PDB file of C-alpha atoms in Angstrom:
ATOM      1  CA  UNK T   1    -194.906-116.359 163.356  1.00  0.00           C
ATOM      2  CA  UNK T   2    -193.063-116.259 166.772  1.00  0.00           C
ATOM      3  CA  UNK T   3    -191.890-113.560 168.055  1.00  0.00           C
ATOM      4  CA  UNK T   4    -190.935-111.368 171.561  1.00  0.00           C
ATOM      5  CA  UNK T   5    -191.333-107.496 172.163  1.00  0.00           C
ATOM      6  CA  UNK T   6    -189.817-106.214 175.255  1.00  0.00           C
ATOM      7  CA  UNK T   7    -190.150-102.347 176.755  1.00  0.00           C
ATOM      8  CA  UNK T   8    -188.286-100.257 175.318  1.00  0.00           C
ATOM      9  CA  UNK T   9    -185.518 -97.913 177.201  1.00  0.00           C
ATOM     10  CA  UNK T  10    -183.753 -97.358 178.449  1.00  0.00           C
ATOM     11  CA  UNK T  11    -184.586 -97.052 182.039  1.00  0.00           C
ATOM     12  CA  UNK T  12    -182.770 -95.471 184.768  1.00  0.00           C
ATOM     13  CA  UNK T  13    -183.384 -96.144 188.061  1.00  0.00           C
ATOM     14  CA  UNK T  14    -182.189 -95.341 191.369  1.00  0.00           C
ATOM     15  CA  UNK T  15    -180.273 -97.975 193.382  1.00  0.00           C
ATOM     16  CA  UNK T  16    -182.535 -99.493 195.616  1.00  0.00           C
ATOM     17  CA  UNK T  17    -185.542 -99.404 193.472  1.00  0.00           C
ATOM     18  CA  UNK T  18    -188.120-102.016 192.292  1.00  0.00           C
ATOM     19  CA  UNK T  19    -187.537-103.006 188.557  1.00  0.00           C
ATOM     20  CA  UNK T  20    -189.629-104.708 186.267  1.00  0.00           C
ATOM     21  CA  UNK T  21    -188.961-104.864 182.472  1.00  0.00           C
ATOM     22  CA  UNK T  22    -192.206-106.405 180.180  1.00  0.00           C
ATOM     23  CA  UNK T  23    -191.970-108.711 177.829  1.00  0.00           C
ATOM     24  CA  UNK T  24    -194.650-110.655 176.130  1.00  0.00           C
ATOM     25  CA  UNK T  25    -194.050-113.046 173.358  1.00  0.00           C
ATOM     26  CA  UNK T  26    -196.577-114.366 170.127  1.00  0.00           C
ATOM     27  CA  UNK T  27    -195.909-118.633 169.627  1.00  0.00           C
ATOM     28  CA  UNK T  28    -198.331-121.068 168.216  1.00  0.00           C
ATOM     29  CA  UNK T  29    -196.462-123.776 170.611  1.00  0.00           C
ATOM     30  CA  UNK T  30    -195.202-124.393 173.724  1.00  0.00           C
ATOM     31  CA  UNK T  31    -191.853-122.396 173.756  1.00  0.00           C
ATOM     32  CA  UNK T  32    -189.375-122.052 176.640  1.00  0.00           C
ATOM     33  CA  UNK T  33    -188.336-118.293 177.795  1.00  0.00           C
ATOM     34  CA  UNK T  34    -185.188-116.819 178.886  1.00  0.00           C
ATOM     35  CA  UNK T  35    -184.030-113.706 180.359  1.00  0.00           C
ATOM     36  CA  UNK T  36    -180.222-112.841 179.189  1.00  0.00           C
ATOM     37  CA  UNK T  37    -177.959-110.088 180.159  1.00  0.00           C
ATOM     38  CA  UNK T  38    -175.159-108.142 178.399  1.00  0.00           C
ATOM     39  CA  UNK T  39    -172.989-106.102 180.527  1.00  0.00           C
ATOM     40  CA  UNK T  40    -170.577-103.272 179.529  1.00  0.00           C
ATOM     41  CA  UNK T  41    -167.927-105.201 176.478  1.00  0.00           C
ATOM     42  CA  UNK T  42    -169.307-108.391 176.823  1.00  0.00           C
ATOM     43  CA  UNK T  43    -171.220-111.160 175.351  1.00  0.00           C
ATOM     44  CA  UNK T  44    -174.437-112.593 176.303  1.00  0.00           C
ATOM     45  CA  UNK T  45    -174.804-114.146 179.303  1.00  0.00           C
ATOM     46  CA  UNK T  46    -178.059-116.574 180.456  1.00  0.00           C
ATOM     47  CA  UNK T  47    -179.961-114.466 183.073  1.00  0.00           C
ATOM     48  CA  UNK T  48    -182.956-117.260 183.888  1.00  0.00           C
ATOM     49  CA  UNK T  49    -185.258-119.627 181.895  1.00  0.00           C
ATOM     50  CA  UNK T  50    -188.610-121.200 181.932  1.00  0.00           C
ATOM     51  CA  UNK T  51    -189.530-123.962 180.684  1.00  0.00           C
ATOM     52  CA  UNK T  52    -193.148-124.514 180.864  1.00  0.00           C
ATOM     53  CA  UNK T  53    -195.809-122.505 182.056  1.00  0.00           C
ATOM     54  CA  UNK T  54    -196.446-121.312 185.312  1.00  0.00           C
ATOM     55  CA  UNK T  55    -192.529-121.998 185.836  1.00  0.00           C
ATOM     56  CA  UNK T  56    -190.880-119.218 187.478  1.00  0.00           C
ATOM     57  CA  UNK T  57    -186.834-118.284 186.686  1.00  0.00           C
ATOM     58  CA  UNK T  58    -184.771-116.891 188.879  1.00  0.00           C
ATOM     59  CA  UNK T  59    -181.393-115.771 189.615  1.00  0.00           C
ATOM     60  CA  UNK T  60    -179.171-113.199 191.129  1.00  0.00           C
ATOM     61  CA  UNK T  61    -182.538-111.829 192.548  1.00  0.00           C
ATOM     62  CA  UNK T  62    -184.496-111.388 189.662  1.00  0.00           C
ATOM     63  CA  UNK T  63    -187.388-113.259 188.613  1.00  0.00           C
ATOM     64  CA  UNK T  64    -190.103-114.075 185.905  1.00  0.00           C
ATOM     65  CA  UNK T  65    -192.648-115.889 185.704  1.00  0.00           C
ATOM     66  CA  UNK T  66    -193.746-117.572 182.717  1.00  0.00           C
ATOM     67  CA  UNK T  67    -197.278-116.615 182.004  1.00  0.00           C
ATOM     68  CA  UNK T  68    -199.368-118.370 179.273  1.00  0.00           C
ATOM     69  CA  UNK T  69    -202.790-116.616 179.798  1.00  0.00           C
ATOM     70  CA  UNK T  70    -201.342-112.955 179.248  1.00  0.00           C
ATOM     71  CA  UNK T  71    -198.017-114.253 177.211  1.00  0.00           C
ATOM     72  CA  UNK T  72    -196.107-112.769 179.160  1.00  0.00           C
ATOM     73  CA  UNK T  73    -192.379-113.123 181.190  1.00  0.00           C
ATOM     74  CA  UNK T  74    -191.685-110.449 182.586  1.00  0.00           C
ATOM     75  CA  UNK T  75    -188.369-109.586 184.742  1.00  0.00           C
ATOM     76  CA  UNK T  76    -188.787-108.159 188.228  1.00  0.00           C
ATOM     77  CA  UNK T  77    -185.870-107.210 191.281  1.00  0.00           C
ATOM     78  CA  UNK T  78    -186.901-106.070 194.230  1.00  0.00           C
ATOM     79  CA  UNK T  79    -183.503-104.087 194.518  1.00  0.00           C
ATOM     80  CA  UNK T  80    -181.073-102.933 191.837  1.00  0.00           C
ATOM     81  CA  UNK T  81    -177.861-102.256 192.398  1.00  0.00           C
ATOM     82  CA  UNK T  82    -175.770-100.333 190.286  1.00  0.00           C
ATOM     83  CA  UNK T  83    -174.037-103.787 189.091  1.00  0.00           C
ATOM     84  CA  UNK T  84    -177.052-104.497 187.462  1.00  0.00           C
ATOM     85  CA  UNK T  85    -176.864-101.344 184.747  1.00  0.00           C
ATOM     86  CA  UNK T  86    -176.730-104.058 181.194  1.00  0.00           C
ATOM     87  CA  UNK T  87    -178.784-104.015 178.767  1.00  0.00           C
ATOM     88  CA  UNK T  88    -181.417-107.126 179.246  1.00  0.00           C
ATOM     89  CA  UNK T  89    -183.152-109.676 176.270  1.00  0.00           C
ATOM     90  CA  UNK T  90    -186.207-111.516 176.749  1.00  0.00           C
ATOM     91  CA  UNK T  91    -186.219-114.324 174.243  1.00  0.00           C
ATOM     92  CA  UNK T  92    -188.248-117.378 172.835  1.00  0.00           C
ATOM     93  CA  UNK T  93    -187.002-120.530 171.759  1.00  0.00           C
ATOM     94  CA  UNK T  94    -189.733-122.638 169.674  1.00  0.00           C
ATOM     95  CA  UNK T  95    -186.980-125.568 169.057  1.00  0.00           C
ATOM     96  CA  UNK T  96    -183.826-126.216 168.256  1.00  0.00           C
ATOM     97  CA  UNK T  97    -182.865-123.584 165.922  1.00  0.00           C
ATOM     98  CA  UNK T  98    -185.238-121.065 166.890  1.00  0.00           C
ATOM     99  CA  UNK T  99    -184.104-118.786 169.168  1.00  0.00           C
ATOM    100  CA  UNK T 100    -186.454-115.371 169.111  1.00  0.00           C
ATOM    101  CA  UNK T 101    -184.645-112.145 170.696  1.00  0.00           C
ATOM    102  CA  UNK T 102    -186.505-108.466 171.997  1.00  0.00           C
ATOM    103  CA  UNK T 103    -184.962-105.936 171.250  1.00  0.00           C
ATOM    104  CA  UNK T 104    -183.186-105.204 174.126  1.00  0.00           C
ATOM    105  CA  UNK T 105    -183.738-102.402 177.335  1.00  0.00           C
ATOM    106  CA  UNK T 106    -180.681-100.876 178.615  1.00  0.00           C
ATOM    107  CA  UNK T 107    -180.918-100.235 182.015  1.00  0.00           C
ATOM    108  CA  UNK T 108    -179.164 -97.585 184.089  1.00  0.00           C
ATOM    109  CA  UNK T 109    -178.542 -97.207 187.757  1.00  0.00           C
ATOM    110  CA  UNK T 110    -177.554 -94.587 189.544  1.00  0.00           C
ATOM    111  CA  UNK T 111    -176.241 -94.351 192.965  1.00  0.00           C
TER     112      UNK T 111
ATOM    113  CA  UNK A   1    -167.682-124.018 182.090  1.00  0.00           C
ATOM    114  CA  UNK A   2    -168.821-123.706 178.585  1.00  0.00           C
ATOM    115  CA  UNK A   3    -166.126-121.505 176.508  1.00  0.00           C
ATOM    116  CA  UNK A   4    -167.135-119.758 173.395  1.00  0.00           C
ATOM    117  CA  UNK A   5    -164.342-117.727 171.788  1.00  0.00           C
ATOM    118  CA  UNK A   6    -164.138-115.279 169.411  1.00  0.00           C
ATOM    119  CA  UNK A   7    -161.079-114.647 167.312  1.00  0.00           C
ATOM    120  CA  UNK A   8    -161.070-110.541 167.886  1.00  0.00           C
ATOM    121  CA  UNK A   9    -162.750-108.246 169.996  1.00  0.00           C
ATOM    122  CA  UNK A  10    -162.242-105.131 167.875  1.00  0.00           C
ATOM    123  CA  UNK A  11    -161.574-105.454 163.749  1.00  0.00           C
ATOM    124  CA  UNK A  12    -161.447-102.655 161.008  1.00  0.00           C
ATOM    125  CA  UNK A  13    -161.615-103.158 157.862  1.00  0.00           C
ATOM    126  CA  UNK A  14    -162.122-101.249 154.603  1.00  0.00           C
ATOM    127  CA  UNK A  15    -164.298-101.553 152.114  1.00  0.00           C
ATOM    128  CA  UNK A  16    -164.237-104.678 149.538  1.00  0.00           C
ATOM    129  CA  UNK A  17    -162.449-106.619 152.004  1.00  0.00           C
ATOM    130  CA  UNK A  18    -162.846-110.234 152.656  1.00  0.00           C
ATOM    131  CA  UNK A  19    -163.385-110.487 156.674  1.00  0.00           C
ATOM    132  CA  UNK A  20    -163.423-113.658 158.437  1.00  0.00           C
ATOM    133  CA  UNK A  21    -164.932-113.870 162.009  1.00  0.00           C
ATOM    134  CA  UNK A  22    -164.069-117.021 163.597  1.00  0.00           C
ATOM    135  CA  UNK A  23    -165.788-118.504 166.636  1.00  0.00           C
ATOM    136  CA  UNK A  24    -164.943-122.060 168.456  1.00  0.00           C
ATOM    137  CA  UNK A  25    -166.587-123.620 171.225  1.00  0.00           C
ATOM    138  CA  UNK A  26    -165.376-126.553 173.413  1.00  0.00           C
ATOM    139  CA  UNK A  27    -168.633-128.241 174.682  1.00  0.00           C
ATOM    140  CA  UNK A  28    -168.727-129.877 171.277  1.00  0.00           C
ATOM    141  CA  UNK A  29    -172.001-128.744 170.677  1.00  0.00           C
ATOM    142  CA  UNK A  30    -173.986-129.114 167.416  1.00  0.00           C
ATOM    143  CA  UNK A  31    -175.830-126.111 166.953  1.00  0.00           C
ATOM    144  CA  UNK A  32    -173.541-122.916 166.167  1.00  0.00           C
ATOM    145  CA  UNK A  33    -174.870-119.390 165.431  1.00  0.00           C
ATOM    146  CA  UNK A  34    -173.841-115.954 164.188  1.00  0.00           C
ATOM    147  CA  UNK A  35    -175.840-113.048 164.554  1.00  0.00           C
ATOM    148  CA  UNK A  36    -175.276-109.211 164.445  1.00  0.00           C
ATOM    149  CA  UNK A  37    -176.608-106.672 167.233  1.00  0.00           C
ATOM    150  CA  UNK A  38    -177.012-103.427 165.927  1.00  0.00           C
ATOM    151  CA  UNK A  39    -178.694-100.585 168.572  1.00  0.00           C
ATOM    152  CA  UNK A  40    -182.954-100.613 168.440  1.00  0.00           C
ATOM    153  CA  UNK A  41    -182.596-104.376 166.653  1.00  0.00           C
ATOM    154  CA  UNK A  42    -181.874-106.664 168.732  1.00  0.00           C
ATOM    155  CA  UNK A  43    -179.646-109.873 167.802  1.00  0.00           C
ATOM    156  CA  UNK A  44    -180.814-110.852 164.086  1.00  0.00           C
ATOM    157  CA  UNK A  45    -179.616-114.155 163.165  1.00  0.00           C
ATOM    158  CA  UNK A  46    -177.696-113.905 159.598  1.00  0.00           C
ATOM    159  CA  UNK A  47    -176.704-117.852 159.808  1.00  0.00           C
ATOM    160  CA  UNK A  48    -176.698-121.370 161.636  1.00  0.00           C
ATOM    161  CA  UNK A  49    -175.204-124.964 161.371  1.00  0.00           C
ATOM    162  CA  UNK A  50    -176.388-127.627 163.199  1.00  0.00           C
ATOM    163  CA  UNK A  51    -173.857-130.029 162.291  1.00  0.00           C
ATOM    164  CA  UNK A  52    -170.467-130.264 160.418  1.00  0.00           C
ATOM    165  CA  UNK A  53    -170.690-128.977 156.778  1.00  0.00           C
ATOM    166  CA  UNK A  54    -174.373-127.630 156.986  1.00  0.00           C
ATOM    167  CA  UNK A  55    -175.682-124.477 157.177  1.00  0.00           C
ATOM    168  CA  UNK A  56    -178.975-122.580 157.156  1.00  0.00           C
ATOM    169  CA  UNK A  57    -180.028-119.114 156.332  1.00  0.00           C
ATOM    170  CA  UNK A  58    -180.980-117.313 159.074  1.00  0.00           C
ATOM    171  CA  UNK A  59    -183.273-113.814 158.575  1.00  0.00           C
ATOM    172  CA  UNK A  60    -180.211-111.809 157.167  1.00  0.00           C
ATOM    173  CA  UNK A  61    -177.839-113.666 155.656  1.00  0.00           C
ATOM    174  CA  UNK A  62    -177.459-111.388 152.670  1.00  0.00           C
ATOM    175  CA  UNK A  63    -173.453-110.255 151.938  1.00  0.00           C
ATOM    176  CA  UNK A  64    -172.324-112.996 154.307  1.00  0.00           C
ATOM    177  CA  UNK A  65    -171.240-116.654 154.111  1.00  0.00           C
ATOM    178  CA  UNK A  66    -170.473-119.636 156.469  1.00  0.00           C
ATOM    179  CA  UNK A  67    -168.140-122.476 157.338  1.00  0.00           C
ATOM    180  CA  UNK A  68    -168.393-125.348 159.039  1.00  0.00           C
ATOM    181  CA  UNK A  69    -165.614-127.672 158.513  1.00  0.00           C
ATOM    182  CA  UNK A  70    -164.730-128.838 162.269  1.00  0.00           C
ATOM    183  CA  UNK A  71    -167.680-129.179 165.148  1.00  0.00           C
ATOM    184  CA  UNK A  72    -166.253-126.626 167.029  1.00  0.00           C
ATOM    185  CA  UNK A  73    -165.262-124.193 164.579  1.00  0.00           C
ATOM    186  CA  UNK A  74    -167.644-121.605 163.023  1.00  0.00           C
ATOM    187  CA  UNK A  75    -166.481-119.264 160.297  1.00  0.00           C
ATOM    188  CA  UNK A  76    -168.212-115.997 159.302  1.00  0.00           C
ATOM    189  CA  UNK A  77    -167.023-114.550 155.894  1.00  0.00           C
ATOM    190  CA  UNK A  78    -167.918-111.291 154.686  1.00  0.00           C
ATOM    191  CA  UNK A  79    -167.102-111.700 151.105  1.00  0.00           C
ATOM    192  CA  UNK A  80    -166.756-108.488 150.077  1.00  0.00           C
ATOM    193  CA  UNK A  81    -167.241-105.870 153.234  1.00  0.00           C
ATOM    194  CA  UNK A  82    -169.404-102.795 153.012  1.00  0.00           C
ATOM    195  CA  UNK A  83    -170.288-100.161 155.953  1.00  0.00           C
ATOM    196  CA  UNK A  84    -173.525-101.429 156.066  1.00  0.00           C
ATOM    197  CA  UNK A  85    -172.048-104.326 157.950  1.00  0.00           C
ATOM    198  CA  UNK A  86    -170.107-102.458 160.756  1.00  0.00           C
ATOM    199  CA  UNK A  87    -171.620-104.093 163.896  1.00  0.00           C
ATOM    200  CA  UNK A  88    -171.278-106.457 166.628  1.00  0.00           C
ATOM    201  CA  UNK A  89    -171.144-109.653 165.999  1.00  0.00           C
ATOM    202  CA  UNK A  90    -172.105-112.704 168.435  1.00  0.00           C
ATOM    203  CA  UNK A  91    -171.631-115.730 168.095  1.00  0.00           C
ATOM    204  CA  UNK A  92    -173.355-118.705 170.174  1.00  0.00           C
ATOM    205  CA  UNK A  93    -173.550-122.359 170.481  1.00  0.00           C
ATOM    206  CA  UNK A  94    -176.627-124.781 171.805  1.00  0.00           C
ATOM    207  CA  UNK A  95    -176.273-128.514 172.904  1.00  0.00           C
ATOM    208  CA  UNK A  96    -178.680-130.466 170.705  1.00  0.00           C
ATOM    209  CA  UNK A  97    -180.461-132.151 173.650  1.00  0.00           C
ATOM    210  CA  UNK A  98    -184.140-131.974 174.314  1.00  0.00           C
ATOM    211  CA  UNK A  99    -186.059-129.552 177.021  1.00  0.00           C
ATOM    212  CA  UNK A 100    -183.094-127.545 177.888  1.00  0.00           C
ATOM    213  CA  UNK A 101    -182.041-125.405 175.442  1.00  0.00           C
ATOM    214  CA  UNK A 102    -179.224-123.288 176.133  1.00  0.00           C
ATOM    215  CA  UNK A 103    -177.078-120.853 174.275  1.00  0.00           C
ATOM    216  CA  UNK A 104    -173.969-119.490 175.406  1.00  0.00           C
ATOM    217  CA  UNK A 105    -172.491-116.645 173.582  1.00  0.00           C
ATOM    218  CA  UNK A 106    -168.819-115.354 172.836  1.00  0.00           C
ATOM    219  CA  UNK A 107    -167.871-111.916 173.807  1.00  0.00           C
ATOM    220  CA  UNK A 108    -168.831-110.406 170.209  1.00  0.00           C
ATOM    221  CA  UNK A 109    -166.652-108.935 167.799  1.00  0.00           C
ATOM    222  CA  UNK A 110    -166.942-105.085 167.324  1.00  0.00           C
ATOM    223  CA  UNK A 111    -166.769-104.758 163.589  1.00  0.00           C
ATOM    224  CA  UNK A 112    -166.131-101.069 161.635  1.00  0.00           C
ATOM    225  CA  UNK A 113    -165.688-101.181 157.981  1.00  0.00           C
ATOM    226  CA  UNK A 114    -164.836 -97.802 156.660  1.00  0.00           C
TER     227      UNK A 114
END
């Protein structure tokens, strides 16, 4: 069946420094991809998305590209700030209803 | 902006009581979802509705129950709690539209059942 797996954490990083967080996904369609964030006490919020491959997401300053030859959609910043310590989910959506989540990394920087 | 609320942040409860979790949106969107985040998990989806009155099982749907009797309203019932389900729980709602798929979540509700 579908599903994601995303790096495990957490990961703490200096602020400044180059991120990337893997995720690759298993779908026998054509599934769109998203990137969503969770800071401190709060819900989910959309990060980016990708629709189709070869689409890349972005916002804030982080990107992914989606990836259909190695499955993968991984999330990149050139730069983290220490704003951007959240934990992060990569997740599939093969239709309506079905919504795949990672398992979350938490990510930690430090100034 | 889309608005998904959640009726508490923080709830305790003891065990063998009924808990409700209530969630509305105001994008009248079809698609509603509760799931529970518990740390090394992930989000696990315990049920959905895609329209007034239905529902669907999601993976874990064990010791919980649903209700959908307005579109923006989406009720999570723990019948009969247990410390197994202390947890946060999210929920989320999706526009039914084609292509663009999004889901907005609530701010969870931090559940502890002692």
């Amino acid at each position: 069946g579908d599903s994601v797996t995303q790096m495990e954490g957490p990961v703490t990083l200096s602020e400044e420094a180059f991120l990337t967080i893997n995720c690759t996904y298993t779908a026998t369609g054509y599934p769109s991809l998203f990137w969503y964030v969770q800071y401190p006490g709060e819900g989910l919020q959309l990060l980016l998305k990708a629709t189709k491959a070869d689409d890349k997401g972005s916002n804030k300053g982080f990107e992914a590209t989606y990836r259909k030859e190695t499955t993968s959609f991984h999330l990149e910043k050139g730069s983290v700030q220490v704003s951007d310590s959240a934990v992060y989910f990569c997740a599939l959506l093969a239709g309506a209803n079905n919504l795949f989540f990672g398992t979350g990394t938490r990510l930690t920087v430090i100034p | 902006d889309v608005k998904v609320t959640q009726s508490s942040r923080y709830l305790v409860k003891r065990t063998g009581e009924k808990v409700f979790l209530e969630c509305v949106q105001d994008m009248d969107h079809e698609n509603m979802f509760w799931y529970r985040q518990d740390p090394g998990l992930g989000l696990r989806l315990i049920y959905f509705s895609y329209d007034v009155k239905m529902k669907e099982k999601g993976d874990i749907p064990e010791g919980y129950s649903v209700s959908r009797e307005k579109k923006e309203r989406f009720s999570l019932i723990l019948e009969s709690a247990s410390t197994n389900q202390t947890s946060m729980y999210l929920c989320a709602s999706i526009t039914g539209a084609s292509g663009t798929y999004e889901q907005y979540f609530g701010p969870g509700t931090r559940l502890t059942v002692t």
